[in-house]
mmCIF file of C-alpha atoms in Angstrom:
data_model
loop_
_atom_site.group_PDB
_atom_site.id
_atom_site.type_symbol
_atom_site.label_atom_id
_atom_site.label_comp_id
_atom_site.label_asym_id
_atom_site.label_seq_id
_atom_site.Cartn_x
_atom_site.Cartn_y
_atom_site.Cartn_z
ATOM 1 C CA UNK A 304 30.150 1.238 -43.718
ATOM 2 C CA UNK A 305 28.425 3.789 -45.949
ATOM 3 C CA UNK A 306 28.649 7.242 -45.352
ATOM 4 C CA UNK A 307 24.309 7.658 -44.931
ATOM 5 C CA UNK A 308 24.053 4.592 -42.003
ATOM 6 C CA UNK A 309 26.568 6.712 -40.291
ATOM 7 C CA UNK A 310 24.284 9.881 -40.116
ATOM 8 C CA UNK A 311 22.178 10.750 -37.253
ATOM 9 C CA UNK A 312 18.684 10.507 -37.720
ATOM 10 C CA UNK A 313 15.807 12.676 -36.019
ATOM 11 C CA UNK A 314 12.031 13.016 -36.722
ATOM 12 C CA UNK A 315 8.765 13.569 -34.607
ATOM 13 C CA UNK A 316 6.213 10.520 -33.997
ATOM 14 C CA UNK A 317 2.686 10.534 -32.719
ATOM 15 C CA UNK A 318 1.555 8.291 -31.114
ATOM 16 C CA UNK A 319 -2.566 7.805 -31.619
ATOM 17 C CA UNK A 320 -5.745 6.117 -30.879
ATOM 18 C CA UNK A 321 -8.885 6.004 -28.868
ATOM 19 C CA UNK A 322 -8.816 6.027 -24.903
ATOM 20 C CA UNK A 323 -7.199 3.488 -22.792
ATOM 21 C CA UNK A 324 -5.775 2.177 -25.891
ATOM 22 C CA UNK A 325 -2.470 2.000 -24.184
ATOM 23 C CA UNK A 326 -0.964 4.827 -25.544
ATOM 24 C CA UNK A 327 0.927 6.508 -22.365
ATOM 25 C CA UNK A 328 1.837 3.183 -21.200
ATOM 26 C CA UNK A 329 3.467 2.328 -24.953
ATOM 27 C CA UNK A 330 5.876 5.457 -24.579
ATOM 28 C CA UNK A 331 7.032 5.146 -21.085
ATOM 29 C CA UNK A 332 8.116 1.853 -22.570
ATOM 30 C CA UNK A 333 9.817 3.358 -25.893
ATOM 31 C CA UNK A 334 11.187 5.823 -23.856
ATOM 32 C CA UNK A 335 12.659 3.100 -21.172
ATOM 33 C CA UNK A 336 11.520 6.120 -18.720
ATOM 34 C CA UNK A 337 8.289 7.528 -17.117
ATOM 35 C CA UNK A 338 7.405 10.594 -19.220
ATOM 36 C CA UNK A 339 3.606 10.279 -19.493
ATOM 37 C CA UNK A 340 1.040 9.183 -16.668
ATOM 38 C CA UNK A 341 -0.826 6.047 -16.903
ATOM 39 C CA UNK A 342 -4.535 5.064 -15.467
ATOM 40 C CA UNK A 343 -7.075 2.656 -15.793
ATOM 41 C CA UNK A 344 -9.295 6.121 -16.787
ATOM 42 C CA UNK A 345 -9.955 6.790 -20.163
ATOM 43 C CA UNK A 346 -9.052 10.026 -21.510
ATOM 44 C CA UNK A 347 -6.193 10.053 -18.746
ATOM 45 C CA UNK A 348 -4.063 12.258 -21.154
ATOM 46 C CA UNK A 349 -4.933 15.818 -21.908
ATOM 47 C CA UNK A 350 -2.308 17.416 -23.739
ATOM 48 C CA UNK A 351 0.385 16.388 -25.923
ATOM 49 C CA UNK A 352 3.729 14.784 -24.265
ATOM 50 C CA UNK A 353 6.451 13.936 -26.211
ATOM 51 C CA UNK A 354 8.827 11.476 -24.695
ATOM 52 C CA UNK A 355 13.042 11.043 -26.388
ATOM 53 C CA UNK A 356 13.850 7.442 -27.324
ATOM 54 C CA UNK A 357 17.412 7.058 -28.969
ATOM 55 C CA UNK A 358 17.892 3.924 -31.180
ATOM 56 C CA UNK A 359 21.218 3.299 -32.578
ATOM 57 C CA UNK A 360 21.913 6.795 -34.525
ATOM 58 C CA UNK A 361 18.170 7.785 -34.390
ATOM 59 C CA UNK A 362 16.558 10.151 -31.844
ATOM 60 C CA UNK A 363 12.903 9.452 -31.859
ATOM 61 C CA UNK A 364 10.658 12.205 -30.710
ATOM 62 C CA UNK A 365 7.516 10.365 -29.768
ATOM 63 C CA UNK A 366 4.101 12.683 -29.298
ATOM 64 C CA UNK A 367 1.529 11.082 -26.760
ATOM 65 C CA UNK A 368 -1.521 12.496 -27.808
ATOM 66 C CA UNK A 369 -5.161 12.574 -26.201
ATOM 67 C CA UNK A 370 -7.027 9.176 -26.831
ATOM 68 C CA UNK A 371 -9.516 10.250 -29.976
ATOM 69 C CA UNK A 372 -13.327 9.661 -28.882
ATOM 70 C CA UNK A 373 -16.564 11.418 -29.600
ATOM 71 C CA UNK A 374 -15.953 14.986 -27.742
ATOM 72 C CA UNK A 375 -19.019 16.217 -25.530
ATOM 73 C CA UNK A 376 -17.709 19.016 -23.685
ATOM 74 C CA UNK A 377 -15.660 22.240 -23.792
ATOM 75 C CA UNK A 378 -12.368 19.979 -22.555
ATOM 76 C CA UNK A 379 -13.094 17.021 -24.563
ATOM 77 C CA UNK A 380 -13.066 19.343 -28.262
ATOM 78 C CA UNK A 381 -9.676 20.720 -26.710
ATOM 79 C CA UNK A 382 -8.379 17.474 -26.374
ATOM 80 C CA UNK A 383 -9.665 15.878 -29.543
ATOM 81 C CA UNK A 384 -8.103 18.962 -31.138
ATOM 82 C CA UNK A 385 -4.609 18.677 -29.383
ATOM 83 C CA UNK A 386 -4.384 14.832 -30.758
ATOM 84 C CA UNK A 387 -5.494 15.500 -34.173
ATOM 85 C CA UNK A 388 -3.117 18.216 -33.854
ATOM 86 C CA UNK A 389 0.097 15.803 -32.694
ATOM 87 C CA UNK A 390 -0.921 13.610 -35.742
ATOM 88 C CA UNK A 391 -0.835 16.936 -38.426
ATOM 89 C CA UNK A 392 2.558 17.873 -37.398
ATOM 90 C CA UNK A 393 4.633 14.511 -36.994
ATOM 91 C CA UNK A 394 6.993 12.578 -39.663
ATOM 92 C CA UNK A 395 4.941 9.341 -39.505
ATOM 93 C CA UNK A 396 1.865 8.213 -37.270
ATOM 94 C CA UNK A 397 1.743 5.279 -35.292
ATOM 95 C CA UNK A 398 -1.975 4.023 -35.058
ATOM 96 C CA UNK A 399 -2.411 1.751 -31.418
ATOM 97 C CA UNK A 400 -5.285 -0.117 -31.207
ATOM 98 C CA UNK A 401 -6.212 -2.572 -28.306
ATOM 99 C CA UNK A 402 -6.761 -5.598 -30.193
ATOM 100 C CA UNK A 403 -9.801 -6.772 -27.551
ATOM 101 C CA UNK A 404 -11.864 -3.410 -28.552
ATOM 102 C CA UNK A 405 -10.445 -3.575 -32.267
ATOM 103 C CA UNK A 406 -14.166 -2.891 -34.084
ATOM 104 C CA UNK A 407 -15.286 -0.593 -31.298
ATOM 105 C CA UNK A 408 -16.588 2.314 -32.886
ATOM 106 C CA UNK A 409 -14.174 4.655 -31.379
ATOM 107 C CA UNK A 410 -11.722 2.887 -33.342
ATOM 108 C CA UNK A 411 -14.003 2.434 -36.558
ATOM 109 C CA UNK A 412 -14.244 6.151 -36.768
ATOM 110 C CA UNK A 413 -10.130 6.939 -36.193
ATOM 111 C CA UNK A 414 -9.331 4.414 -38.924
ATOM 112 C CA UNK A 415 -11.586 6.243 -41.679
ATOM 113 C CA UNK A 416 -10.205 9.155 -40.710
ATOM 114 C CA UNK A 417 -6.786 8.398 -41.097
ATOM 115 C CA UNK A 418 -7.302 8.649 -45.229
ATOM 116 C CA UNK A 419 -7.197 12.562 -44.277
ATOM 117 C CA UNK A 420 -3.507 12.339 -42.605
ATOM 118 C CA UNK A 421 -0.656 12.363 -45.479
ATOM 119 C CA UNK A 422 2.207 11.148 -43.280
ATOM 120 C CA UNK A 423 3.082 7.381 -43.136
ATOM 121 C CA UNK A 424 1.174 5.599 -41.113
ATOM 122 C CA UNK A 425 2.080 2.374 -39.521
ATOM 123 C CA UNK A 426 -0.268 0.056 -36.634
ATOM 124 C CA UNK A 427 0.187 -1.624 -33.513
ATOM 125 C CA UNK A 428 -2.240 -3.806 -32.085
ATOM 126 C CA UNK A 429 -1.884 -3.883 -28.148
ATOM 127 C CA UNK A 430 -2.681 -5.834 -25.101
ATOM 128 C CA UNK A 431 -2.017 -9.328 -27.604
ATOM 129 C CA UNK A 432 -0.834 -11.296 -24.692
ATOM 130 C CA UNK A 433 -5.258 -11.196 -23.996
ATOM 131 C CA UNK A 434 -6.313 -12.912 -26.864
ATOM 132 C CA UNK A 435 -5.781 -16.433 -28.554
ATOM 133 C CA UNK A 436 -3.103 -16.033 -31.023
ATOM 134 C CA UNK A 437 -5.624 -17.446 -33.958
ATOM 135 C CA UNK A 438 -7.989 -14.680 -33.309
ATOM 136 C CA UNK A 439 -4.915 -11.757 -33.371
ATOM 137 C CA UNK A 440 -4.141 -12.791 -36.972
ATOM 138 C CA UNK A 441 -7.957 -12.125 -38.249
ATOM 139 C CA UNK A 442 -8.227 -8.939 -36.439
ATOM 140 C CA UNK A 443 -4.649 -7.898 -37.895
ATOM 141 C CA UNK A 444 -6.083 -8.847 -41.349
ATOM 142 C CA UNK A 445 -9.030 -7.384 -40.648
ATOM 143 C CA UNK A 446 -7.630 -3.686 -39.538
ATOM 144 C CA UNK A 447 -5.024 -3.780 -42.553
ATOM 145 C CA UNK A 448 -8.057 -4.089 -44.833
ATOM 146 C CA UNK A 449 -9.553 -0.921 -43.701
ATOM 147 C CA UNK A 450 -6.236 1.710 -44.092
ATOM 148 C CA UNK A 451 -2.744 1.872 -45.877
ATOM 149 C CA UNK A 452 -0.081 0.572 -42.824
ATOM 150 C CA UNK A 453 3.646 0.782 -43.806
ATOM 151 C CA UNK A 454 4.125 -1.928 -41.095
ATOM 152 C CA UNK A 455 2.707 -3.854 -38.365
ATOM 153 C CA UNK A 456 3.979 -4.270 -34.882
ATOM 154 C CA UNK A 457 2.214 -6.964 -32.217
ATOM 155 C CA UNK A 458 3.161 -5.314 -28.885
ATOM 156 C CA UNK A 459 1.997 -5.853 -25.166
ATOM 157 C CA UNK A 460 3.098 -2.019 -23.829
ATOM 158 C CA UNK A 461 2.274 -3.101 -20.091
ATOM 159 C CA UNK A 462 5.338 -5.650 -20.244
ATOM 160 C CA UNK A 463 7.197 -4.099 -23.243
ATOM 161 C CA UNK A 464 6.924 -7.121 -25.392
ATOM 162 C CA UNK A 465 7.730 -6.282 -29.199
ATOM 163 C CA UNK A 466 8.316 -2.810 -28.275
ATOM 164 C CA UNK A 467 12.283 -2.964 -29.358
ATOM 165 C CA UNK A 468 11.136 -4.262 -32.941
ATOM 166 C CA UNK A 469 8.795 -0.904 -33.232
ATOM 167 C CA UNK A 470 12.245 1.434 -32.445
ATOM 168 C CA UNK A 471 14.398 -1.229 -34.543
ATOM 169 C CA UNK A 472 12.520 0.086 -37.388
ATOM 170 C CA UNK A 473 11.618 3.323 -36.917
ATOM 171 C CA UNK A 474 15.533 4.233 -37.022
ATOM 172 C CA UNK A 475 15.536 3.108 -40.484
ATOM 173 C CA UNK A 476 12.477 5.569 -41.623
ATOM 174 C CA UNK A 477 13.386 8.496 -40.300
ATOM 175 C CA UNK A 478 15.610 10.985 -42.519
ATOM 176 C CA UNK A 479 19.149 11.879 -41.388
ATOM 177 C CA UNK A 480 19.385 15.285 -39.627
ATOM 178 C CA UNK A 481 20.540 16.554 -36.426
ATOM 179 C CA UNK A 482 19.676 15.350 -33.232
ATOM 180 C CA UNK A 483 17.546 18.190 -31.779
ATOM 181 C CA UNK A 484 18.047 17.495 -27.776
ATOM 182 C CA UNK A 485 20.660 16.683 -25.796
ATOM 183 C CA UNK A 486 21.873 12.409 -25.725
ATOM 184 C CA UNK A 487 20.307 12.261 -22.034
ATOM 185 C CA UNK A 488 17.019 13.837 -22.356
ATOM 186 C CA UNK A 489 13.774 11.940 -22.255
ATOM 187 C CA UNK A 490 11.148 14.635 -21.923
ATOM 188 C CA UNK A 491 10.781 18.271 -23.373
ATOM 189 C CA UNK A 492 8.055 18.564 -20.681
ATOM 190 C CA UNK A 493 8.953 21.043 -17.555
ATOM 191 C CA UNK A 494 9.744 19.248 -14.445
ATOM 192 C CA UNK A 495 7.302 21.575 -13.216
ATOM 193 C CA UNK A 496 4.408 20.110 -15.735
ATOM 194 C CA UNK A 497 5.565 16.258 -14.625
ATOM 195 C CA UNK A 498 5.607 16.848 -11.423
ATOM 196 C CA UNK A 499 1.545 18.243 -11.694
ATOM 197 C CA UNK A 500 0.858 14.974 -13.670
ATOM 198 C CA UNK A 501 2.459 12.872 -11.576
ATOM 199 C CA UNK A 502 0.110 14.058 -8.769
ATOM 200 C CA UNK A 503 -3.126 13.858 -11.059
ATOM 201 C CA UNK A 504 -2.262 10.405 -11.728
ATOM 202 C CA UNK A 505 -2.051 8.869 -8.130
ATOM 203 C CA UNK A 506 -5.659 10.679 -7.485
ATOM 204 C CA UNK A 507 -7.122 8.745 -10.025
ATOM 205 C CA UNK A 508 -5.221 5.880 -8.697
ATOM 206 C CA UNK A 509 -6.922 6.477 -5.172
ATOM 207 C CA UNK A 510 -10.640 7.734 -6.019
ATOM 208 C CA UNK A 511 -10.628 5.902 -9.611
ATOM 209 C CA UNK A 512 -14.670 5.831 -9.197
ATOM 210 C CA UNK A 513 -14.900 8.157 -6.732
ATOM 211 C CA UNK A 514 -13.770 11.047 -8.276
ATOM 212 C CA UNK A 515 -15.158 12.470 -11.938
ATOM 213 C CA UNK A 516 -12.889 13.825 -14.537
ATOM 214 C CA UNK A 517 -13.639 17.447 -13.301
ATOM 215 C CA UNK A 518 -10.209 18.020 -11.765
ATOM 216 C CA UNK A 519 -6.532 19.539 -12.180
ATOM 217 C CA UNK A 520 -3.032 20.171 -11.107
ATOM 218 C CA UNK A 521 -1.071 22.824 -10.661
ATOM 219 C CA UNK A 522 2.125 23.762 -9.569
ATOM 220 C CA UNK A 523 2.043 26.922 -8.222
ATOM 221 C CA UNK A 524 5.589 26.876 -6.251
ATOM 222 C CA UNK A 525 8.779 25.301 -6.749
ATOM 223 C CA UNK A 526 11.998 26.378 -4.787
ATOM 224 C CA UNK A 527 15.460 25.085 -4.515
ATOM 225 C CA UNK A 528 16.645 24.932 -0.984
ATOM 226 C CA UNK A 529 20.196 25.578 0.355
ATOM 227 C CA UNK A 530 20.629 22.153 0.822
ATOM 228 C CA UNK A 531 19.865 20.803 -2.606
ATOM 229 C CA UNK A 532 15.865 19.587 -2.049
ATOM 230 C CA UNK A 533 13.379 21.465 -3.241
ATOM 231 C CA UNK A 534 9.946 22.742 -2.273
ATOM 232 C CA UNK A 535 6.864 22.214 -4.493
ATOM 233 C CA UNK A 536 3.550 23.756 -3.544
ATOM 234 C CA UNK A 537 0.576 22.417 -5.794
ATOM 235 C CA UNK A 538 -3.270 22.795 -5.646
ATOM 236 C CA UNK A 539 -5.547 20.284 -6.589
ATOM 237 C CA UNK A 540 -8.368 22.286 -8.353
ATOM 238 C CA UNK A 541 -12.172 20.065 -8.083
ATOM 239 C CA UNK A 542 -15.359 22.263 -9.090
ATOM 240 C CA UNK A 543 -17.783 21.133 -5.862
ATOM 241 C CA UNK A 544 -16.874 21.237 -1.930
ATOM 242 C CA UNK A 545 -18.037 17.677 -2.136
ATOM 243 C CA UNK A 546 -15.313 16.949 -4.518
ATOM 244 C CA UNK A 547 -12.936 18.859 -2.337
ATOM 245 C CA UNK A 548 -14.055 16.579 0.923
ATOM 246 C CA UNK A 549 -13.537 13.492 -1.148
ATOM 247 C CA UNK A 550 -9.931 14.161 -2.301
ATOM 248 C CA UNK A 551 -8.936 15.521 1.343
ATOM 249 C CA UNK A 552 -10.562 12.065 2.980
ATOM 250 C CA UNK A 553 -11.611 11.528 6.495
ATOM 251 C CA UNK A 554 -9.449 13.407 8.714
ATOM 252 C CA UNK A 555 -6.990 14.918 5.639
ATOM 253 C CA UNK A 556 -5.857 10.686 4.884
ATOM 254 C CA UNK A 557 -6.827 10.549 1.467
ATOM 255 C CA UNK A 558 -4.983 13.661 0.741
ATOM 256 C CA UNK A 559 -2.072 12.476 2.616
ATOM 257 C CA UNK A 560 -1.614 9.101 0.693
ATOM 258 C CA UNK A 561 -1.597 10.823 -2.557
ATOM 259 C CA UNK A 562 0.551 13.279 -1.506
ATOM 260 C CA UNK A 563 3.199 10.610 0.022
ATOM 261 C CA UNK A 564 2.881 8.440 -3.101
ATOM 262 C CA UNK A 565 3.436 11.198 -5.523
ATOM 263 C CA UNK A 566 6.699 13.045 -3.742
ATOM 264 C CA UNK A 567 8.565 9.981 -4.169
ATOM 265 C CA UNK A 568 7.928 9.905 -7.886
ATOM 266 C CA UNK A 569 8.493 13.955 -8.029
ATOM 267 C CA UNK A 570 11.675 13.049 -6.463
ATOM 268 C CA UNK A 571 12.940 10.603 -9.170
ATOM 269 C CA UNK A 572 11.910 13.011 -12.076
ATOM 270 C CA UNK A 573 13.689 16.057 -10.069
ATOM 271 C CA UNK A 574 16.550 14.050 -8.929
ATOM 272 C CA UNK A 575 16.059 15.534 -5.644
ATOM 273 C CA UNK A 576 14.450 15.068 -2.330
ATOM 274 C CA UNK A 577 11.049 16.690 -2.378
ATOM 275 C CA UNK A 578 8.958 18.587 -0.215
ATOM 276 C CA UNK A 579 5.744 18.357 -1.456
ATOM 277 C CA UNK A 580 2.697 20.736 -0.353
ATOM 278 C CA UNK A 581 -0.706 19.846 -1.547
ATOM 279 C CA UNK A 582 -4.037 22.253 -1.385
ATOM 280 C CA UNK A 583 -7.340 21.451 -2.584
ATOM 281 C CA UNK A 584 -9.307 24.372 -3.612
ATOM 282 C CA UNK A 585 -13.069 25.105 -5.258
ATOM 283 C CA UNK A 586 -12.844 26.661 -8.675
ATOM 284 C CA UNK A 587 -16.240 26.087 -9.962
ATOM 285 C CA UNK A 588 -16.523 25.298 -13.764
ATOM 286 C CA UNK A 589 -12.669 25.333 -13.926
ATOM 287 C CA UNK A 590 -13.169 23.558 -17.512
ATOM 288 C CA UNK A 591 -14.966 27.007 -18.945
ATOM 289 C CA UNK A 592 -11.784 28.813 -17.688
ATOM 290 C CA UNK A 593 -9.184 30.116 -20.301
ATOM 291 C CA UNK A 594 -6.329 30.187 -18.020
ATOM 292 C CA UNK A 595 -7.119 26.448 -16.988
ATOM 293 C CA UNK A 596 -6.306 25.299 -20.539
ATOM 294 C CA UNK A 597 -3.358 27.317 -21.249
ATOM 295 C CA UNK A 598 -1.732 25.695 -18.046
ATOM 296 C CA UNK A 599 -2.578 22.049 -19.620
ATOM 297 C CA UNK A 600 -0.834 23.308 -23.107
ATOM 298 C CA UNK A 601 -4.345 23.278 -25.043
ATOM 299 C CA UNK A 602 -6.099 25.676 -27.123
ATOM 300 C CA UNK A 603 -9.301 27.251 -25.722
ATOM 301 C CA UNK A 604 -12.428 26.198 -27.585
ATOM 302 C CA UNK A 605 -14.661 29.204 -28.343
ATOM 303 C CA UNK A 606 -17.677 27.272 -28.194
#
């Protein structure tokens, strides 16, 4: 065997595309472990999560970034930013489209803009498994016609169909170097960060159209007891008292159900068995708030 396919290789890949494209769901899948949180929400993802994925003598550093959309407000520009950002900094991009909203204009507007991004850029159409197979071969024509793909990968993230072929090749692009974390990790996210996503996701799980987007996590508390648990205080920040009743249900049940349903997930990330302490508190126009953004790992718009 040649000396070079006996090198490690390591390099940084992001992930992007518009909302609900399937992006989160695509890592967890790459990764073979649950790194990023997943919701039939758009714009589920707010900052960007990188998940570890080791292929043969590759480690593959995969960004999730933000879905790309039209921003309106102070949080959506953040966002926007943050993906953008993922793409500017990685060794190639991987563009994911859903192949039933291919020539949606949220997607129209990400291709053009790809021209702007130097790095190697390579496509995978999602969600295939929903269309006849005649129709996937004109839209895969058709999106190859309108930017410069290395490769393209057919994939269907929610079962993990064609996602080995994506990490088959990826090994082969990226340039030997060091790994840069350990064999066994999957994340560089804080258990303390997971564990505040985690809970975000199973609220929009429960109020999916009861609840708007105006909401966040926090983990304010996490303490390792004697006997090898731990104890994780969060609070559930909403900007109204009628968001506040919604999330704590009739009687404190709603609350209850998302707190039961996210400890046991907290509990496989940690490793651990998990006490879990949830408060929902009032923190009108949370989005204008500085502080709010640095927790979620984004820069503060000024305007």
């Amino acid at each position: 065997m040649a000396e070079s396919d006996q090198q490690t290789r390591c390099g940084f890949v992001a992930l992007i595309g518009a909302p609900n494209a399937g992006k989160s769901t695509l890592l967890n899948q790459l990764v073979g472990a649950k790194v990023s949180i997943v919701s039939r929400k758009v714009q589920t993802t707010r900052t960007q999560v990188r998940g570890i994925a080791l292929s043969s003598k590759a480690q593959i550093i995969f960004v999730d970034t933000p879905g790309i959309f039209a921003p309106k407000r102070r949080l959506d520009r953040a966002m926007v930013t943050s993906a953008w950002g993922g793409a500017t900094d990685a060794d190639l991009i991987g563009v994911l489209i859903d192949v039933g909203r291919f020539d949606h204009e949220e997607n129209t507007a990400l291709l053009e803009k790809l021209a702007e991004l130097r790095q190697p850029k390579f496509l995978i159409l999602n969600k295939i498994d929903t269309i006849p197979k005649e129709k996937l071969l004109a839209i895969t024509a058709a999106v190859n016609e309108r930017a410069k793909f290395e490769a393209t990968f057919m994939v269907a993230a929610l079962t993990g169909y064609g996602v080995k072929d994506i990490l088959s090749w990826l090994e082969t692009r990226l340039k030997p170097g060091p790994w840069l974390y350990p064999e066994d990790q999957i994340s560089d996210a804080p258990l303390r960060f997971l564990a505040a996503e985690i809970t975000r996701e199973k609220i929009f799980e429960r109020l999916h159209d009861e609840l708007p987007y105006r909401s966040t996590v926090e983990t304010e508390s996490w303490q390792q007891r004697p006997d090898g648990s731990v104890r994780i205080e969060q609070t559930i920040y909403v900007e109204r008292e009628g968001q506040r009743k919604i999330v704590l249900g009739e009687g404190g049940q709603t609350i209850k159900a998302i707190g039961q349903k996210a400890r046991v997930e907290i509990a496989e990330a940690a490793e651990a068995k998990v006490h879990l302490f949830l408060f929902v508190k009032v923190r009108e126009n949370w989005s204008d708030d500085p502080e709010r953004y640095r927790e979620m790992g984004l820069d503060f718009p000024k305007s």
